[in-house]
CSV table of N, CA, C and O in Angstrom, one decimal:
chain,number,residue,atom,x,y,z
A,1,LEU,N,3.3,-7.0,-2.3
A,1,LEU,CA,2.5,-6.2,-1.6
A,1,LEU,C,1.3,-6.1,-1.7
A,1,LEU,O,0.5,-5.1,-1.4
A,2,THR,N,1.0,-6.8,-2.6
A,2,THR,CA,-0.9,-7.0,-3.0
A,2,THR,C,-1.6,-6.9,-1.6
A,2,THR,O,-2.5,-6.5,-1.5
A,3,ALA,N,-1.2,-8.2,-0.7
A,3,ALA,CA,-1.8,-7.6,0.4
A,3,ALA,C,-2.0,-6.4,1.3
A,3,ALA,O,-3.0,-6.5,2.0
A,4,CYS,N,-1.4,-6.1,1.1
A,4,CYS,CA,-1.2,-4.1,2.1
A,4,CYS,C,-1.8,-3.0,1.1
A,4,CYS,O,-2.0,-2.3,1.7
A,5,ARG,N,-2.3,-3.6,-0.3
A,5,ARG,CA,-3.0,-2.5,-0.9
A,5,ARG,C,-4.5,-1.4,-0.3
A,5,ARG,O,-4.5,-0.5,-0.8
A,6,ASP,N,-5.2,-2.6,0.6
A,6,ASP,CA,-6.0,-1.9,1.5
A,6,ASP,C,-5.6,-1.6,2.4
A,6,ASP,O,-6.9,-1.3,3.5
A,7,VAL,N,-4.4,-1.5,3.3
A,7,VAL,CA,-4.7,-1.1,4.9
A,7,VAL,C,-4.6,0.3,4.8
A,7,VAL,O,-4.0,1.4,3.6
A,8,ARG,N,-4.9,0.8,5.8
A,8,ARG,CA,-5.0,2.2,6.3
A,8,ARG,C,-4.5,2.7,6.5
A,8,ARG,O,-4.1,2.5,7.9
A,9,LEU,N,-3.6,4.1,6.1
A,9,LEU,CA,-2.9,5.4,6.9
A,9,LEU,C,-3.6,5.9,7.3
A,9,LEU,O,-4.3,6.7,6.1
A,10,ARG,N,-2.3,7.5,7.6
A,10,ARG,CA,-3.2,8.4,7.6
A,10,ARG,C,-1.9,9.1,7.5
A,10,ARG,O,-1.0,9.2,7.4
A,11,GLU,N,-2.5,10.6,6.9
A,11,GLU,CA,-1.6,11.2,6.1
A,11,GLU,C,-1.4,12.3,7.6
A,11,GLU,O,-1.9,12.2,8.7
A,12,CYS,N,-0.2,13.5,7.5
A,12,CYS,CA,0.4,13.8,9.1
A,12,CYS,C,-1.2,14.9,9.1
A,12,CYS,O,-1.3,15.3,10.3
A,13,ASP,N,-2.3,15.1,8.4
A,13,ASP,CA,-3.3,16.1,8.7
A,13,ASP,C,-4.5,15.2,8.9
A,13,ASP,O,-5.2,15.9,9.5
A,14,GLY,N,-4.2,14.1,9.4
A,14,GLY,CA,-5.2,12.9,9.4
A,14,GLY,C,-5.8,12.7,8.2
A,14,GLY,O,-6.9,11.7,8.9
A,15,THR,N,-5.6,12.5,7.4
A,15,THR,CA,-6.6,12.4,5.7
A,15,THR,C,-5.9,10.6,5.7
A,15,THR,O,-4.9,10.5,5.6
A,16,PRO,N,-7.1,10.4,6.2
A,16,PRO,CA,-7.0,8.5,5.8
A,16,PRO,C,-6.4,8.4,4.7
A,16,PRO,O,-7.4,9.0,3.4
A,17,ARG,N,-5.5,7.4,3.9
A,17,ARG,CA,-5.2,6.9,2.4
A,17,ARG,C,-4.7,5.4,2.7
A,17,ARG,O,-4.5,4.9,4.0
A,18,SER,N,-5.5,4.8,1.8
A,18,SER,CA,-4.9,2.9,1.7
A,18,SER,C,-3.8,3.0,0.9
A,18,SER,O,-3.5,4.3,0.1
A,19,MET,N,-3.0,2.2,0.9
A,19,MET,CA,-2.3,2.3,0.3
A,19,MET,C,-1.6,2.2,-1.4
A,19,MET,O,-1.0,2.4,-1.7
A,20,ARG,N,-3.4,1.4,-1.9
A,20,ARG,CA,-3.3,2.0,-3.2
A,20,ARG,C,-2.9,3.8,-3.5
A,20,ARG,O,-2.9,3.6,-4.7
A,21,ASP,N,-3.7,4.0,-2.5
A,21,ASP,CA,-3.5,5.4,-3.0
A,21,ASP,C,-2.5,6.2,-2.8
A,21,ASP,O,-2.0,7.3,-3.5
A,22,VAL,N,-2.0,5.5,-2.0
A,22,VAL,CA,0.1,6.1,-1.7
A,22,VAL,C,0.7,5.9,-2.5
A,22,VAL,O,1.0,6.5,-3.6
A,23,PHE,N,0.5,4.5,-3.5
A,23,PHE,CA,1.1,4.0,-4.7
A,23,PHE,C,0.8,4.4,-5.8
A,23,PHE,O,1.3,5.2,-6.8
A,24,GLY,N,-0.8,4.6,-6.1
A,24,GLY,CA,-1.4,5.3,-7.0
A,24,GLY,C,-0.5,4.6,-8.9
A,24,GLY,O,-0.7,5.5,-9.2
A,25,GLY,N,-0.3,3.6,-8.5
A,25,GLY,CA,0.5,3.4,-9.9
A,25,GLY,C,2.0,4.1,-10.1
A,25,GLY,O,2.4,3.9,-11.3
A,26,ARG,N,2.3,4.6,-9.3
A,26,ARG,CA,3.4,5.0,-9.5
A,26,ARG,C,4.6,4.6,-9.0
A,26,ARG,O,4.6,3.2,-8.0
A,27,ARG,N,5.8,4.6,-9.3
A,27,ARG,CA,6.9,3.9,-8.7
A,27,ARG,C,7.6,4.9,-7.4
A,27,ARG,O,7.4,6.3,-6.9
A,28,VAL,N,7.1,4.2,-5.9
A,28,VAL,CA,7.0,4.5,-4.9
A,28,VAL,C,8.5,4.3,-4.5
A,28,VAL,O,8.8,3.1,-4.2
A,29,VAL,N,9.7,4.6,-3.5
A,29,VAL,CA,10.4,5.0,-2.4
A,29,VAL,C,9.3,4.5,-0.8
A,29,VAL,O,9.4,5.4,-0.7
A,30,LEU,N,9.1,3.6,-0.7
A,30,LEU,CA,8.9,3.0,1.1
A,30,LEU,C,10.0,2.3,1.3
A,30,LEU,O,10.3,1.6,1.6
A,31,VAL,N,9.3,3.2,2.5
A,31,VAL,CA,10.3,3.0,4.2
A,31,VAL,C,9.5,2.7,4.9
A,31,VAL,O,8.8,4.0,6.0
A,32,GLN,N,9.7,2.1,6.2
A,32,GLN,CA,8.9,1.5,7.0
A,32,GLN,C,9.7,1.8,8.4
A,32,GLN,O,10.9,0.9,8.1
A,33,VAL,N,9.8,2.2,9.3
A,33,VAL,CA,10.7,2.6,10.4
A,33,VAL,C,9.9,2.2,11.6
A,33,VAL,O,8.3,2.2,11.5
A,34,PRO,N,10.9,1.7,12.7
A,34,PRO,CA,10.0,1.2,13.5
A,34,PRO,C,9.3,2.2,14.4
A,34,PRO,O,8.4,1.7,15.2
A,35,ALA,N,9.8,3.3,14.8
A,35,ALA,CA,9.5,4.5,15.7
A,35,ALA,C,9.9,5.5,15.1
A,35,ALA,O,11.0,5.7,15.2
A,36,ALA,N,9.3,6.8,14.9
A,36,ALA,CA,9.2,7.8,15.3
A,36,ALA,C,10.0,8.3,16.4
A,36,ALA,O,10.0,7.8,17.6
A,37,PHE,N,10.8,9.8,16.1
A,37,PHE,CA,11.3,9.7,17.4
A,37,PHE,C,12.2,9.4,18.1
A,37,PHE,O,13.3,9.4,19.3
A,38,SER,N,12.8,8.3,17.2
A,38,SER,CA,13.8,7.0,18.1
A,38,SER,C,15.3,7.6,17.3
A,38,SER,O,15.2,8.3,16.5
A,39,PRO,N,16.4,7.6,18.5
A,39,PRO,CA,17.5,8.1,17.8
A,39,PRO,C,17.7,7.6,16.6
A,39,PRO,O,18.1,8.9,15.7
A,40,VAL,N,18.3,6.6,15.9
A,40,VAL,CA,18.4,6.3,14.7
A,40,VAL,C,17.8,7.3,13.8
A,40,VAL,O,18.0,7.5,12.8
A,41,CYS,N,15.9,7.1,13.6
A,41,CYS,CA,15.6,7.1,12.8
A,41,CYS,C,15.2,8.8,12.8
A,41,CYS,O,14.9,9.4,11.9
A,42,THR,N,15.1,9.5,13.7
A,42,THR,CA,15.1,10.9,14.0
A,42,THR,C,16.6,11.6,13.1
A,42,THR,O,16.9,12.6,12.6
A,43,ASP,N,17.6,10.7,13.6
A,43,ASP,CA,18.9,11.4,13.7
A,43,ASP,C,20.1,10.7,12.4
A,43,ASP,O,20.0,11.9,11.5
A,44,ALA,N,19.4,9.9,11.9
A,44,ALA,CA,20.0,9.5,10.5
A,44,ALA,C,19.1,8.6,9.3
A,44,ALA,O,19.1,9.3,8.0
A,45,GLN,N,18.4,8.4,9.6
A,45,GLN,CA,17.7,7.7,8.7
A,45,GLN,C,16.3,8.4,8.1
A,45,GLN,O,16.5,8.9,6.9
A,46,ALA,N,15.8,9.1,8.4
A,46,ALA,CA,14.6,10.1,7.8
A,46,ALA,C,15.4,11.3,7.6
A,46,ALA,O,14.9,12.1,6.1
A,47,PRO,N,15.9,11.7,8.1
A,47,PRO,CA,16.9,12.7,7.1
A,47,PRO,C,17.6,12.8,6.6
A,47,PRO,O,17.5,13.1,5.4
A,48,ALA,N,17.7,11.4,6.2
A,48,ALA,CA,19.0,11.0,5.1
A,48,ALA,C,17.5,10.9,3.3
A,48,ALA,O,18.2,11.2,2.9
A,49,TYR,N,17.0,10.2,4.5
A,49,TYR,CA,15.5,10.6,2.7
A,49,TYR,C,15.5,11.4,2.4
A,49,TYR,O,15.2,11.8,1.5
A,50,VAL,N,15.3,12.3,3.0
A,50,VAL,CA,15.1,13.8,3.2
A,50,VAL,C,16.2,15.0,1.9
A,50,VAL,O,15.7,15.4,1.7
A,51,ALA,N,17.2,14.2,2.9
A,51,ALA,CA,18.1,15.2,1.8
A,51,ALA,C,18.5,14.0,0.5
A,51,ALA,O,19.2,14.9,-0.3
A,52,ARG,N,18.2,13.1,0.4
A,52,ARG,CA,18.3,12.4,-0.9
A,52,ARG,C,17.2,12.8,-2.1
A,52,ARG,O,16.8,11.6,-2.8
A,53,ALA,N,15.8,13.0,-1.6
A,53,ALA,CA,14.6,12.9,-2.2
A,53,ALA,C,15.1,13.3,-3.9
A,53,ALA,O,14.2,13.1,-4.2
A,54,ALA,N,15.4,14.0,-3.8
A,54,ALA,CA,15.7,14.7,-5.2
A,54,ALA,C,16.4,13.8,-6.1
A,54,ALA,O,16.2,13.1,-7.2
A,55,ALA,N,17.2,13.2,-5.8
A,55,ALA,CA,18.8,11.7,-6.3
A,55,ALA,C,17.1,10.8,-6.2
A,55,ALA,O,17.3,10.5,-7.3
A,56,LEU,N,16.7,10.9,-5.5
A,56,LEU,CA,15.7,8.7,-5.8
A,56,LEU,C,14.7,9.7,-6.7
A,56,LEU,O,14.1,8.5,-7.5
A,57,ARG,N,14.4,10.5,-7.1
A,57,ARG,CA,13.3,11.4,-8.0
A,57,ARG,C,14.0,11.2,-9.3
A,57,ARG,O,13.5,10.5,-10.4
A,58,ALA,N,15.2,11.7,-9.3
A,58,ALA,CA,16.1,12.0,-10.8
A,58,ALA,C,16.1,10.5,-10.6
A,58,ALA,O,16.7,9.9,-12.4
A,59,ALA,N,16.1,9.9,-9.9
A,59,ALA,CA,16.7,7.7,-10.3
A,59,ALA,C,15.1,7.0,-11.1
A,59,ALA,O,15.3,6.2,-11.3
A,60,GLY,N,14.5,7.8,-10.3
A,60,GLY,CA,13.1,7.4,-11.6
A,60,GLY,C,12.0,7.2,-10.1
A,60,GLY,O,10.9,6.9,-10.5
A,61,ALA,N,12.1,7.1,-8.7
A,61,ALA,CA,10.9,7.0,-7.9
A,61,ALA,C,10.1,9.0,-8.0
A,61,ALA,O,10.8,9.5,-8.3
A,62,GLU,N,9.1,8.1,-7.9
A,62,GLU,CA,7.6,9.3,-8.0
A,62,GLU,C,7.4,10.1,-6.6
A,62,GLU,O,6.5,10.8,-6.5
A,63,HIS,N,7.5,9.0,-5.7
A,63,HIS,CA,6.8,9.5,-4.2
A,63,HIS,C,8.2,8.7,-3.2
A,63,HIS,O,8.2,7.7,-3.8
A,64,VAL,N,8.7,9.4,-2.4
A,64,VAL,CA,8.5,9.3,-1.3
A,64,VAL,C,8.2,8.8,0.0
A,64,VAL,O,7.6,10.3,0.1
A,65,ALA,N,8.0,8.0,0.6
A,65,ALA,CA,7.3,8.0,1.7
A,65,ALA,C,7.7,6.8,3.2
A,65,ALA,O,8.5,5.8,2.7
A,66,ILE,N,7.9,7.5,3.8
A,66,ILE,CA,8.1,7.3,5.0
A,66,ILE,C,6.5,7.0,5.9
A,66,ILE,O,5.9,7.7,6.7
A,67,VAL,N,6.6,5.7,6.8
A,67,VAL,CA,5.6,4.6,6.9
A,67,VAL,C,6.2,4.3,8.7
A,67,VAL,O,7.0,3.9,9.1
A,68,SER,N,5.6,4.9,9.5
A,68,SER,CA,6.1,4.3,11.1
A,68,SER,C,4.6,3.9,12.0
A,68,SER,O,3.5,4.8,11.6
A,69,VAL,N,4.4,3.4,12.7
A,69,VAL,CA,3.5,3.3,13.6
A,69,VAL,C,3.1,4.0,14.7
A,69,VAL,O,3.7,4.5,16.0
A,70,ASN,N,2.8,4.7,14.6
A,70,ASN,CA,2.3,6.1,15.2
A,70,ASN,C,0.9,6.8,15.0
A,70,ASN,O,0.3,6.0,13.9
A,71,ASP,N,0.4,7.6,16.0
A,71,ASP,CA,-0.5,8.4,14.8
A,71,ASP,C,0.0,9.5,14.3
A,71,ASP,O,0.9,9.7,14.5
A,72,HIS,N,-0.9,9.9,13.8
A,72,HIS,CA,-0.7,11.4,12.9
A,72,HIS,C,-0.2,12.4,13.3
A,72,HIS,O,0.4,13.2,12.7
A,73,PHE,N,-0.6,12.8,14.7
A,73,PHE,CA,0.1,14.0,15.3
A,73,PHE,C,1.6,13.4,15.7
A,73,PHE,O,2.1,14.6,15.8
A,74,VAL,N,2.3,12.4,16.2
A,74,VAL,CA,3.1,12.1,16.6
A,74,VAL,C,3.9,12.0,14.8
A,74,VAL,O,5.0,12.6,14.9
A,75,MET,N,3.7,11.8,14.1
A,75,MET,CA,4.0,11.6,13.0
A,75,MET,C,4.3,13.4,12.2
A,75,MET,O,5.5,14.1,10.9
A,76,ASP,N,3.2,13.8,11.8
A,76,ASP,CA,3.2,15.5,11.7
A,76,ASP,C,4.9,16.3,12.3
A,76,ASP,O,5.2,16.6,12.2
A,77,ALA,N,4.5,16.1,13.7
A,77,ALA,CA,5.7,16.8,15.2
A,77,ALA,C,7.3,16.1,14.3
A,77,ALA,O,7.7,16.7,14.0
A,78,TRP,N,7.1,14.6,14.2
A,78,TRP,CA,8.5,14.0,13.6
A,78,TRP,C,8.6,14.8,12.2
A,78,TRP,O,10.1,15.0,12.1
A,79,ARG,N,7.8,14.6,11.5
A,79,ARG,CA,8.3,15.2,10.0
A,79,ARG,C,8.6,16.9,10.2
A,79,ARG,O,9.8,17.5,9.6
A,80,ARG,N,8.1,17.5,10.9
A,80,ARG,CA,9.1,19.0,11.4
A,80,ARG,C,10.5,19.1,11.6
A,80,ARG,O,11.2,19.8,11.9
A,81,ARG,N,10.4,17.8,12.8
A,81,ARG,CA,11.5,17.8,13.2
A,81,ARG,C,12.7,17.5,12.9
A,81,ARG,O,13.7,18.0,12.6
A,82,VAL,N,12.5,16.6,11.7
A,82,VAL,CA,13.4,16.5,10.3
A,82,VAL,C,13.7,17.7,9.6
A,82,VAL,O,14.2,16.4,8.6
A,83,ASP,N,13.0,18.5,9.5
A,83,ASP,CA,12.6,19.2,8.3
A,83,ASP,C,13.0,18.7,7.1
A,83,ASP,O,12.8,19.9,6.1
A,84,ALA,N,11.3,18.3,7.5
A,84,ALA,CA,10.6,17.8,6.4
A,84,ALA,C,9.6,18.7,5.5
A,84,ALA,O,9.1,18.4,4.6
A,85,ASP,N,9.1,19.6,6.4
A,85,ASP,CA,7.8,19.9,6.2
A,85,ASP,C,7.8,21.0,5.2
A,85,ASP,O,6.9,21.0,4.4
A,86,ASP,N,8.6,21.5,4.8
A,86,ASP,CA,9.1,22.5,3.7
A,86,ASP,C,9.1,22.4,2.3
A,86,ASP,O,9.3,22.7,1.5
A,87,THR,N,9.6,21.1,2.7
A,87,THR,CA,10.2,20.4,1.2
A,87,THR,C,9.0,19.6,0.1
A,87,THR,O,8.6,19.8,-1.1
A,88,GLY,N,8.1,18.7,0.6
A,88,GLY,CA,7.1,18.3,0.1
A,88,GLY,C,7.4,16.9,-0.5
A,88,GLY,O,6.8,16.5,-0.9
A,89,ASP,N,8.7,16.8,-0.4
A,89,ASP,CA,9.6,15.8,-1.4
A,89,ASP,C,9.4,14.3,-0.7
A,89,ASP,O,9.4,13.3,-0.9
A,90,VAL,N,9.4,14.1,0.7
A,90,VAL,CA,8.8,13.3,1.5
A,90,VAL,C,7.6,13.2,2.1
A,90,VAL,O,7.5,14.3,3.0
A,91,ALA,N,6.9,12.2,2.1
A,91,ALA,CA,5.4,11.8,2.8
A,91,ALA,C,5.8,11.3,4.0
A,91,ALA,O,6.4,9.9,3.5
A,92,PHE,N,4.8,11.9,4.8
A,92,PHE,CA,5.1,10.9,6.3
A,92,PHE,C,3.6,10.2,6.8
A,92,PHE,O,3.0,10.8,6.6
A,93,TYR,N,3.8,8.9,6.7
A,93,TYR,CA,2.6,8.3,7.0
A,93,TYR,C,2.1,7.7,8.2
A,93,TYR,O,3.1,6.9,8.6
A,94,ALA,N,1.0,7.7,9.1
A,94,ALA,CA,0.7,7.2,10.2
A,94,ALA,C,0.8,5.5,9.9
A,94,ALA,O,-0.9,5.6,8.9
A,95,ASP,N,1.0,5.0,10.4
A,95,ASP,CA,0.1,3.5,10.4
A,95,ASP,C,-0.1,3.0,12.0
A,95,ASP,O,0.2,2.1,12.6
A,96,PRO,N,-1.1,3.8,12.4
A,96,PRO,CA,-2.1,4.1,13.8
A,96,PRO,C,-1.9,2.5,14.6
A,96,PRO,O,-2.1,2.5,15.6
A,97,HIS,N,-2.6,1.7,13.6
A,97,HIS,CA,-2.8,0.0,14.3
A,97,HIS,C,-1.8,-0.8,14.3
A,97,HIS,O,-1.9,-2.2,14.9
A,98,GLY,N,-1.3,-0.7,13.4
A,98,GLY,CA,0.5,-1.2,13.1
A,98,GLY,C,-0.1,-2.6,11.8
A,98,GLY,O,1.0,-3.5,11.7
A,99,TYR,N,-1.3,-2.3,11.5
A,99,TYR,CA,-1.5,-3.4,10.2
A,99,TYR,C,-0.2,-3.7,9.3
A,99,TYR,O,-0.2,-4.3,8.8
A,100,PHE,N,0.2,-2.4,8.5
A,100,PHE,CA,1.0,-2.7,7.7
A,100,PHE,C,2.1,-3.2,8.1
A,100,PHE,O,3.2,-4.0,7.9
A,101,ALA,N,2.4,-2.9,9.4
A,101,ALA,CA,3.7,-3.5,9.9
A,101,ALA,C,3.7,-5.1,10.3
A,101,ALA,O,4.3,-5.6,10.0
A,102,GLU,N,2.5,-5.2,10.8
A,102,GLU,CA,1.7,-6.3,11.2
A,102,GLU,C,2.1,-7.2,9.7
A,102,GLU,O,3.0,-8.2,9.2
A,103,LEU,N,1.7,-6.8,8.1
A,103,LEU,CA,1.6,-7.6,7.3
A,103,LEU,C,3.6,-7.5,6.7
A,103,LEU,O,3.0,-8.4,6.2
A,104,VAL,N,4.1,-6.6,7.1
A,104,VAL,CA,5.2,-6.7,6.1
A,104,VAL,C,6.2,-7.1,7.2
A,104,VAL,O,7.6,-7.6,7.1
A,105,GLY,N,5.9,-7.8,8.6
A,105,GLY,CA,6.4,-8.5,9.7
A,105,GLY,C,7.5,-7.9,10.2
A,105,GLY,O,8.8,-8.2,10.5
A,106,THR,N,7.3,-6.5,10.1
A,106,THR,CA,7.8,-5.3,11.2
A,106,THR,C,7.0,-5.8,12.1
A,106,THR,O,8.4,-4.3,13.4
A,107,ARG,N,6.4,-5.8,12.8
A,107,ARG,CA,5.7,-5.2,14.2
A,107,ARG,C,6.4,-5.9,15.3
A,107,ARG,O,6.5,-6.6,15.2
A,108,VAL,N,6.7,-4.8,16.1
A,108,VAL,CA,7.8,-5.3,17.7
A,108,VAL,C,6.3,-4.7,18.4
A,108,VAL,O,5.9,-3.6,18.7
A,109,ASP,N,6.2,-5.8,19.4
A,109,ASP,CA,5.0,-5.5,20.9
A,109,ASP,C,6.4,-5.1,21.8
A,109,ASP,O,7.4,-5.4,22.5
A,110,LEU,N,6.4,-4.0,22.3
A,110,LEU,CA,6.9,-3.3,22.9
A,110,LEU,C,6.2,-2.6,24.8
A,110,LEU,O,6.7,-2.5,25.6
A,111,ARG,N,4.6,-3.7,24.7
A,111,ARG,CA,4.5,-3.9,25.6
A,111,ARG,C,5.5,-4.6,26.8
A,111,ARG,O,6.0,-4.9,26.7
A,112,ALA,N,4.8,-3.5,28.4
A,112,ALA,CA,5.9,-4.0,29.7
A,112,ALA,C,5.4,-5.3,29.4
A,112,ALA,O,4.2,-5.5,29.8
């Protein structure tokens, strides 16, 4: 992930963060999903990480992050939808231009 360290993401409040900031020398569980609010991501994937955040930390993770190609407004609404807003155990980051997804080979072109 060396090439990704300067990719700019956004926190749910719009604060820009580089991947270097996200990792910050910590052990991070990084989850990249294709789409916020998609049925599988909303009903299974994100809630599973939220529910298991304490166990991940107990296993050595210092930060749990979910990244998706969306703007920060969508990521904030999605974070609230999956009940992650009160815990603070899982951070949601927007990849508004898809740069991170492009670098890790998961970008999908859904244009008609």
